[in-house]
């Protein structure tokens, strides 16, 4: 007979406790995490992995975080530990991070802690006040919760981190900002080729065209490239090519779409018949940027004029295009004339400007440099990836439309927020002017015919929706809520989640927006792709002229047949056909004299050119015009209110903010950044349910559960009664 050890169960319990403690210690010290969230909130995005794996110079992250903070701040510290550890797993040898102890001890402050606190203050990381619940009391304490990133001589700081939302986005964008052009250039395996194509035959005709600087252009351009090479680690390679000596089987002007001129004998034989090519190409790998050097203007009365790109501007132009070629360009074009919304957000005399875009400007400026484009005085730079056009109200000339069209042909994406109506407010000085609502006049800027040619149109109406924003009324107006039908709420199921950068966005609100319609025949003819981004609900309808948006006079239509879902935003993608293909090239005209100064900066007079009888109109030009474009995208939304300050949030964390910023990122080839931004969005509305479903759930909760409980009790009673009968019958036998 074996003797059982009376202490055996206690020994087993002790072993189990030790194992549990060791497992917890291993879980704290060893990094392991399984992310089961829908948007993979706790997993590192591909964009973050790419950024830290391509560092070319040392990057150090110093974290100053007070230990043993109360919830939820202790979770933030733990998450930051895990996030930086995951960064380190995917980073190269240049990535480092360190946590500094800035927590005061119970009996005093350790000298090393005091030094760490001074270091944090020197970096601009100061303690913040937080609430803590201790001993059933609400107490306030100061805590350090920030970090600093050091990359070479540059420093970027995130002074306060109080929540896990957006930490990865802030860190990755800060690292991207620091991992600047120098780091990108150092990692380039090849050089960027700068090729000047200039036929020697053009030098003979240049004086008669007013291009007196043309013979000196190659040497001056070479000097500019040499100067840029010093700043860019000798990554530029300059070449001067005379197309007259090239083989004839593949002319360079056709390959690169350069300006090619042909002319007969001019000026009584002083100029022999000939042809020539001019243009500047920047090439890296398969990426090519064409920089036009010669522009042709056909002005009424004056005639044909030729203008050579100012050599003094070429350093800036080459530098901008260099950034685009190596994917570090952060410029975003914004059309600043033609009555567009004010991107600066300035308000007169300190008053609030209802048309200001100060919030949009602030959010965009975090990751882009806004470059204002004035079509009346300058061309659209080839270095920008996207041009934003927000609510123009003035008519575009054909020449300005030609510039937009050709920018699209060259691959520049367009983000267009175009209103169908112009809101004209009554003059307050007129009798009863303050009591009248605004007038809505149909808007025709000329962009409409361009968009129609590409295959999309804006309907002259507003979308009203029963699923809309509800305005809370004050008690003196009876209280309750009033529907604002012209502010539709875009439900989750009407957002295109097939696009990755929209997957985390589950609801939007729009204001004064018009429906869009496609020309499917034209889109199919040109092999374009139209992707619907958002739409109104099936409870929406159109309001056509006369427009009256006074909520007191708005009501849904009596018949459900008048209601349907309307598309509110599209992205068109593909190789667009030029609107000007087969049409005469538009002339550039100006108000007044009809002549526009091409270079107001010059103070020295041009050399005197001998007057000749040369007829410049006989010079025929080819190239420069693109009839079928490179692959590009057009985003169109017929509602500029989405960009205004009353819709966007300064923090940049609302669904509307995410939608606008992610769309801009997608048009700038930064979908990975957009996906990372929206995965932390916390707006998750409940799934829409119908009236019958709501009634059933309500009835079941009130009456169904008690009935079900009685029914289950009856079943239990019947089973017990049957068992009792069975037992009685067994004993009777």
Coordinates of N, CA and C in Angstrom, one line a residue, residues 496-665:
X496 N -17.3 53.1 -51.1 CA -16.7 52.0 -51.8 C -15.5 51.5 -51.0
X497 N -15.7 50.4 -50.3 CA -14.6 49.8 -49.5 C -13.7 48.8 -50.3
X498 N -14.0 48.7 -51.6 CA -13.0 48.0 -52.4 C -11.7 48.7 -52.5
X499 N -11.7 50.0 -52.4 CA -10.5 50.8 -52.4 C -9.9 50.7 -51.0
X500 N -8.6 50.3 -50.8 CA -8.0 50.1 -49.5 C -8.0 51.4 -48.7
X501 N -7.8 52.5 -49.3 CA -7.7 53.8 -48.5 C -9.1 54.3 -48.1
X502 N -10.2 53.6 -48.4 CA -11.5 54.0 -47.9 C -12.1 52.9 -47.0
X503 N -11.3 51.9 -46.7 CA -11.9 50.8 -45.9 C -12.1 51.1 -44.5
X504 N -11.4 52.0 -43.9 CA -11.6 52.4 -42.5 C -12.6 53.5 -42.3
X505 N -13.2 54.0 -43.4 CA -14.1 55.1 -43.4 C -15.5 54.5 -43.5
X506 N -16.3 54.7 -42.4 CA -17.6 54.1 -42.3 C -18.8 55.0 -42.4
X507 N -18.5 56.3 -42.6 CA -19.6 57.3 -42.7 C -19.1 58.7 -42.9
X508 N -19.8 59.5 -43.7 CA -19.4 60.8 -44.1 C -20.6 61.7 -44.0
X509 N -20.4 63.0 -44.0 CA -21.4 64.0 -44.2 C -21.0 65.0 -45.3
X510 N -22.0 65.3 -46.1 CA -21.7 66.2 -47.3 C -22.7 67.3 -47.2
X511 N -22.4 68.4 -47.8 CA -23.2 69.6 -47.8 C -23.3 70.2 -49.2
X512 N -24.5 70.5 -49.6 CA -24.7 71.2 -50.9 C -23.9 70.5 -52.0
X513 N -24.3 69.3 -52.3 CA -23.6 68.5 -53.2 C -24.5 68.1 -54.4
X514 N -23.9 68.1 -55.6 CA -24.7 67.7 -56.8 C -24.4 66.3 -57.3
X515 N -25.3 65.7 -57.9 CA -25.1 64.3 -58.5 C -24.2 64.4 -59.7
X516 N -23.6 63.3 -60.0 CA -22.7 63.1 -61.2 C -23.3 62.0 -62.1
X517 N -23.1 62.1 -63.4 CA -23.5 61.1 -64.3 C -22.4 60.8 -65.3
X518 N -22.3 59.6 -65.7 CA -21.2 59.1 -66.6 C -21.7 59.1 -68.1
X519 N -20.8 59.3 -69.0 CA -21.0 59.0 -70.4 C -20.4 57.7 -70.7
X520 N -21.1 56.6 -70.4 CA -20.5 55.3 -70.5 C -20.0 54.9 -71.9
X521 N -20.6 55.5 -72.9 CA -20.2 55.2 -74.3 C -18.8 55.8 -74.5
X522 N -18.6 57.0 -74.1 CA -17.3 57.7 -74.2 C -16.2 57.0 -73.4
X523 N -16.6 56.6 -72.1 CA -15.6 56.0 -71.2 C -15.2 54.6 -71.8
X524 N -16.1 53.9 -72.4 CA -15.8 52.6 -73.0 C -15.0 52.8 -74.2
X525 N -15.3 53.8 -75.0 CA -14.6 54.1 -76.3 C -13.1 54.3 -76.0
X526 N -12.8 55.0 -74.9 CA -11.4 55.4 -74.7 C -10.8 54.5 -73.6
X527 N -11.4 53.4 -73.3 CA -10.9 52.4 -72.4 C -10.5 53.0 -71.0
X528 N -11.4 53.9 -70.5 CA -11.2 54.5 -69.2 C -11.9 53.7 -68.2
X529 N -11.5 53.9 -66.9 CA -12.2 53.2 -65.8 C -12.8 54.3 -64.9
X530 N -14.1 54.1 -64.5 CA -14.8 55.0 -63.6 C -15.1 54.2 -62.3
X531 N -14.6 54.7 -61.2 CA -14.8 54.1 -59.9 C -15.7 55.0 -59.1
X532 N -16.8 54.6 -58.7 CA -17.7 55.4 -57.8 C -17.2 55.3 -56.3
X533 N -16.9 56.4 -55.7 CA -16.4 56.4 -54.3 C -17.5 56.5 -53.3
X534 N -18.4 57.4 -53.4 CA -19.5 57.5 -52.5 C -20.8 57.8 -53.2
X535 N -21.9 57.6 -52.5 CA -23.3 57.8 -53.1 C -24.2 58.1 -52.0
X536 N -25.3 58.8 -52.3 CA -26.3 59.1 -51.3 C -27.2 57.8 -51.1
X537 N -28.1 57.9 -50.1 CA -28.9 56.7 -49.8 C -30.0 56.6 -50.8
X538 N -30.8 55.5 -50.7 CA -31.9 55.3 -51.6 C -33.1 56.2 -51.3
X539 N -33.0 57.0 -50.2 CA -34.0 57.9 -49.7 C -33.7 59.4 -50.2
X540 N -33.0 59.5 -51.2 CA -32.6 60.9 -51.7 C -33.3 61.3 -52.9
X541 N -33.3 62.6 -53.2 CA -34.0 63.1 -54.4 C -33.2 64.4 -54.8
X542 N -33.6 64.9 -56.0 CA -33.0 66.0 -56.6 C -33.8 67.3 -56.4
X543 N -33.1 68.4 -56.2 CA -33.8 69.7 -56.2 C -33.2 70.5 -57.4
X544 N -34.0 70.8 -58.3 CA -33.6 71.6 -59.5 C -34.1 73.0 -59.3
X545 N -33.7 73.9 -60.3 CA -34.1 75.3 -60.2 C -35.6 75.4 -60.2
X546 N -36.1 76.4 -59.5 CA -35.4 77.3 -58.6 C -35.0 76.7 -57.3
X547 N -33.8 77.0 -56.8 CA -33.2 76.4 -55.6 C -33.6 77.2 -54.4
X548 N -34.2 76.5 -53.4 CA -34.5 77.1 -52.1 C -34.2 76.1 -51.0
X549 N -33.1 76.4 -50.3 CA -32.6 75.5 -49.3 C -33.0 75.8 -47.9
X550 N -34.0 76.6 -47.7 CA -34.5 77.0 -46.4 C -35.1 75.7 -45.8
X551 N -34.6 75.2 -44.7 CA -35.1 73.9 -44.1 C -36.6 74.0 -43.8
X552 N -37.1 75.1 -43.5 CA -38.6 75.2 -43.2 C -39.5 74.9 -44.4
X553 N -38.9 75.0 -45.6 CA -39.7 74.7 -46.8 C -39.3 73.5 -47.5
X554 N -38.5 72.6 -46.9 CA -38.1 71.4 -47.5 C -38.8 70.2 -46.9
X555 N -39.2 69.3 -47.7 CA -39.8 68.0 -47.3 C -39.6 66.9 -48.3
X556 N -39.6 65.7 -47.9 CA -39.4 64.6 -48.9 C -40.5 64.5 -49.9
X557 N -40.3 64.0 -51.1 CA -41.4 63.9 -52.1 C -42.4 62.9 -51.6
X558 N -43.6 63.1 -52.1 CA -44.7 62.2 -51.6 C -44.6 60.8 -52.1
X559 N -44.0 60.6 -53.3 CA -43.9 59.3 -53.9 C -42.5 58.7 -53.7
X560 N -42.4 57.4 -53.4 CA -41.0 56.8 -53.3 C -40.4 56.6 -54.6
X561 N -41.2 56.7 -55.7 CA -40.6 56.6 -57.1 C -39.6 57.7 -57.4
X562 N -39.8 58.9 -56.7 CA -38.9 60.0 -57.0 C -37.6 60.0 -56.2
X563 N -37.4 58.9 -55.4 CA -36.2 58.8 -54.6 C -35.3 57.7 -55.1
X564 N -34.1 58.0 -55.1 CA -33.1 57.0 -55.5 C -31.7 57.4 -55.0
X565 N -30.7 56.5 -55.1 CA -29.4 56.8 -54.7 C -28.6 57.5 -55.9
X566 N -27.9 58.5 -55.6 CA -27.1 59.3 -56.6 C -25.6 59.2 -56.3
X567 N -24.8 59.0 -57.3 CA -23.4 59.0 -57.2 C -22.9 60.4 -56.9
X568 N -22.0 60.6 -55.9 CA -21.5 61.9 -55.5 C -20.1 62.2 -55.7
X569 N -19.3 61.1 -56.0 CA -17.9 61.3 -56.2 C -17.4 60.1 -57.0
X570 N -16.6 60.4 -58.0 CA -16.0 59.4 -58.9 C -14.5 59.7 -59.1
X571 N -13.8 58.6 -59.4 CA -12.4 58.7 -59.9 C -12.4 58.1 -61.3
X572 N -12.0 58.8 -62.3 CA -11.8 58.3 -63.6 C -10.3 58.1 -63.8
X573 N -9.9 57.0 -64.4 CA -8.5 56.6 -64.6 C -8.3 56.0 -65.9
X574 N -7.1 56.3 -66.5 CA -6.8 55.8 -67.8 C -6.0 56.8 -68.6
X575 N -5.8 56.5 -69.9 CA -5.2 57.4 -70.8 C -6.2 58.3 -71.5
X576 N -6.4 59.5 -71.0 CA -7.5 60.4 -71.5 C -7.2 60.9 -72.9
X577 N -8.2 61.1 -73.7 CA -8.0 61.8 -75.0 C -8.1 63.3 -74.8
X578 N -7.2 64.0 -75.5 CA -7.2 65.5 -75.4 C -8.5 66.1 -75.9
X579 N -9.0 67.1 -75.2 CA -10.1 67.8 -75.7 C -9.8 68.6 -77.0
X580 N -8.5 69.0 -77.1 CA -8.1 69.9 -78.2 C -7.6 69.1 -79.4
X581 N -7.7 67.8 -79.4 CA -7.3 67.0 -80.5 C -8.2 67.3 -81.7
X582 N -7.6 67.7 -82.8 CA -8.3 68.0 -84.0 C -8.9 69.4 -84.0
X583 N -8.6 70.2 -83.0 CA -9.1 71.6 -82.9 C -7.9 72.5 -83.1
X584 N -8.2 73.8 -83.5 CA -7.1 74.8 -83.6 C -6.5 75.0 -82.2
X585 N -5.2 75.2 -82.2 CA -4.6 75.5 -80.9 C -5.0 76.9 -80.4
X586 N -5.5 77.0 -79.2 CA -6.0 78.2 -78.6 C -4.9 79.3 -78.5
X587 N -5.4 80.5 -78.6 CA -4.4 81.7 -78.5 C -4.5 82.2 -77.1
X588 N -3.3 82.7 -76.6 CA -3.2 83.3 -75.3 C -3.5 84.8 -75.5
X589 N -4.6 85.2 -74.8 CA -5.0 86.6 -74.9 C -4.9 87.2 -73.5
X590 N -4.8 88.5 -73.4 CA -4.8 89.2 -72.1 C -5.7 90.4 -72.2
X591 N -6.2 90.9 -71.1 CA -7.0 92.0 -71.1 C -6.2 93.3 -71.4
X592 N -6.9 94.2 -72.1 CA -6.2 95.5 -72.4 C -5.5 95.4 -73.7
X593 N -4.2 95.4 -73.7 CA -3.5 95.5 -75.0 C -3.4 94.2 -75.7
X594 N -3.8 93.1 -75.1 CA -3.7 91.8 -75.7 C -2.3 91.2 -75.7
X595 N -1.3 91.9 -75.0 CA 0.1 91.4 -74.9 C 0.4 91.2 -73.4
X596 N 1.0 90.1 -73.1 CA 1.3 89.8 -71.7 C 2.8 89.7 -71.6
X597 N 3.4 90.3 -70.6 CA 4.8 90.3 -70.3 C 5.2 88.9 -69.9
X598 N 6.2 88.3 -70.5 CA 6.6 86.9 -70.2 C 7.7 86.9 -69.1
X599 N 8.3 88.0 -68.8 CA 9.3 88.0 -67.8 C 9.4 89.4 -67.1
X600 N 8.6 89.6 -66.1 CA 8.6 90.8 -65.4 C 9.9 91.1 -64.5
X601 N 10.6 90.0 -64.4 CA 11.8 90.1 -63.4 C 13.0 90.8 -64.1
X602 N 13.1 90.7 -65.4 CA 14.2 91.2 -66.1 C 14.3 92.8 -66.1
X603 N 15.4 93.3 -65.8 CA 15.6 94.8 -65.8 C 16.5 95.2 -66.9
X604 N 17.4 94.3 -67.4 CA 18.3 94.6 -68.5 C 17.6 94.5 -69.8
X605 N 17.8 95.4 -70.7 CA 17.1 95.3 -72.0 C 17.7 94.2 -72.9
X606 N 16.9 93.7 -73.7 CA 17.3 92.6 -74.7 C 18.2 93.3 -75.8
X607 N 19.1 92.5 -76.3 CA 19.9 93.0 -77.4 C 19.0 93.4 -78.6
X608 N 19.5 94.4 -79.3 CA 18.7 94.9 -80.4 C 18.9 93.9 -81.5
X609 N 17.7 93.5 -82.1 CA 17.8 92.5 -83.2 C 17.4 93.2 -84.5
X610 N 18.2 92.9 -85.5 CA 18.0 93.5 -86.8 C 16.6 93.1 -87.4
X611 N 15.8 94.1 -87.8 CA 14.5 93.9 -88.3 C 14.6 93.2 -89.6
X612 N 13.8 92.2 -89.8 CA 13.8 91.5 -91.1 C 12.3 91.3 -91.6
X613 N 12.2 90.8 -92.7 CA 10.9 90.6 -93.3 C 10.4 89.2 -93.1
X614 N 11.1 88.4 -92.2 CA 10.7 87.0 -92.0 C 9.3 86.9 -91.4
X615 N 8.5 86.0 -92.1 CA 7.2 85.7 -91.6 C 7.2 84.5 -90.8
X616 N 7.2 84.7 -89.4 CA 7.3 83.6 -88.5 C 6.1 82.6 -88.5
X617 N 5.0 83.1 -89.1 CA 3.9 82.2 -89.1 C 4.1 81.0 -90.1
X618 N 5.2 81.1 -90.9 CA 5.5 80.0 -91.8 C 6.2 78.9 -91.2
X619 N 6.7 79.1 -89.9 CA 7.4 78.0 -89.2 C 6.3 77.1 -88.7
X620 N 6.4 75.8 -89.1 CA 5.5 74.8 -88.6 C 6.1 74.0 -87.5
X621 N 5.3 73.8 -86.4 CA 5.8 73.1 -85.3 C 5.1 71.8 -85.1
X622 N 5.8 70.8 -84.7 CA 5.2 69.5 -84.3 C 5.8 69.1 -82.9
X623 N 5.1 68.2 -82.3 CA 5.5 67.9 -80.9 C 5.0 68.9 -79.9
X624 N 5.2 68.7 -78.7 CA 4.7 69.6 -77.7 C 3.2 69.3 -77.3
X625 N 2.4 69.1 -78.3 CA 1.0 68.8 -78.1 C 0.8 67.3 -78.0
X626 N 0.0 66.9 -76.9 CA -0.2 65.5 -76.7 C -1.7 65.2 -76.9
X627 N -2.0 64.3 -77.9 CA -3.4 64.0 -78.2 C -3.9 62.9 -77.3
X628 N -3.1 62.0 -76.9 CA -3.5 60.8 -76.0 C -2.5 60.8 -74.9
X629 N -3.1 60.9 -73.7 CA -2.2 61.1 -72.5 C -1.6 59.9 -71.9
X630 N -0.7 60.1 -71.0 CA -0.2 59.1 -70.1 C -1.3 58.7 -69.1
X631 N -1.2 57.5 -68.5 CA -2.2 57.1 -67.5 C -2.3 58.2 -66.4
X632 N -3.5 58.6 -66.1 CA -3.7 59.6 -65.1 C -5.1 59.4 -64.4
X633 N -5.4 60.2 -63.4 CA -6.6 60.1 -62.7 C -7.3 61.5 -62.6
X634 N -8.6 61.4 -62.6 CA -9.4 62.6 -62.3 C -10.4 62.3 -61.2
X635 N -10.2 63.0 -60.1 CA -11.2 62.9 -59.0 C -12.2 64.1 -59.1
X636 N -13.5 63.8 -59.1 CA -14.5 64.8 -59.2 C -15.6 64.7 -58.2
X637 N -15.8 65.8 -57.5 CA -16.9 65.9 -56.5 C -17.5 67.2 -56.7
X638 N -18.9 67.2 -57.0 CA -19.6 68.5 -57.2 C -20.1 69.1 -55.9
X639 N -19.1 69.4 -55.1 CA -19.5 70.1 -53.8 C -18.2 70.5 -53.1
X640 N -17.9 71.8 -53.1 CA -16.7 72.3 -52.5 C -16.8 72.5 -51.0
X641 N -18.1 72.3 -50.4 CA -18.3 72.5 -49.0 C -17.5 71.5 -48.2
X642 N -17.1 70.3 -48.8 CA -16.4 69.3 -48.1 C -15.0 69.7 -47.7
X643 N -14.5 70.8 -48.3 CA -13.2 71.3 -48.0 C -13.2 72.5 -46.9
X644 N -14.3 73.0 -46.6 CA -14.4 74.2 -45.8 C -14.2 73.9 -44.3
X645 N -14.0 74.9 -43.5 CA -13.7 74.8 -42.1 C -14.9 74.3 -41.3
X646 N -16.1 74.5 -41.8 CA -17.2 74.1 -41.0 C -17.5 72.6 -41.2
X647 N -16.8 71.9 -42.0 CA -16.9 70.5 -42.3 C -15.8 69.7 -41.7
X648 N -14.5 70.2 -41.8 CA -13.4 69.5 -41.4 C -13.0 69.7 -40.0
X649 N -12.2 68.8 -39.4 CA -11.8 68.9 -38.0 C -10.3 69.3 -37.9
X650 N -9.9 70.2 -37.1 CA -8.5 70.6 -37.0 C -7.6 69.5 -36.6
X651 N -8.2 68.5 -35.9 CA -7.4 67.4 -35.4 C -7.1 66.4 -36.5
X652 N -7.9 66.4 -37.6 CA -7.7 65.5 -38.7 C -8.1 64.1 -38.5
X653 N -9.0 63.9 -37.5 CA -9.3 62.5 -37.2 C -10.8 62.1 -37.4
X654 N -11.5 63.0 -38.1 CA -12.9 62.7 -38.4 C -13.0 62.0 -39.8
X655 N -14.1 61.3 -40.0 CA -14.2 60.6 -41.3 C -14.1 61.5 -42.5
X656 N -14.6 62.7 -42.4 CA -14.5 63.6 -43.6 C -13.0 64.0 -43.8
X657 N -12.3 64.2 -42.7 CA -10.8 64.5 -42.9 C -10.1 63.4 -43.6
X658 N -10.4 62.2 -43.1 CA -9.7 61.0 -43.7 C -10.1 60.8 -45.1
X659 N -11.3 61.1 -45.5 CA -11.7 60.9 -46.9 C -11.0 61.9 -47.8
X660 N -10.9 63.1 -47.4 CA -10.2 64.1 -48.2 C -8.7 63.9 -48.3
X661 N -8.1 63.7 -47.1 CA -6.7 63.5 -47.1 C -6.3 62.2 -47.8
X662 N -7.0 61.1 -47.6 CA -6.7 59.9 -48.3 C -6.8 59.9 -49.8
X663 N -7.8 60.7 -50.2 CA -8.0 60.8 -51.7 C -6.9 61.6 -52.3
X664 N -6.4 62.7 -51.6 CA -5.3 63.5 -52.1 C -4.0 62.6 -52.1
X665 N -3.9 61.8 -51.1 CA -2.7 60.9 -51.1 C -2.8 59.9 -52.2

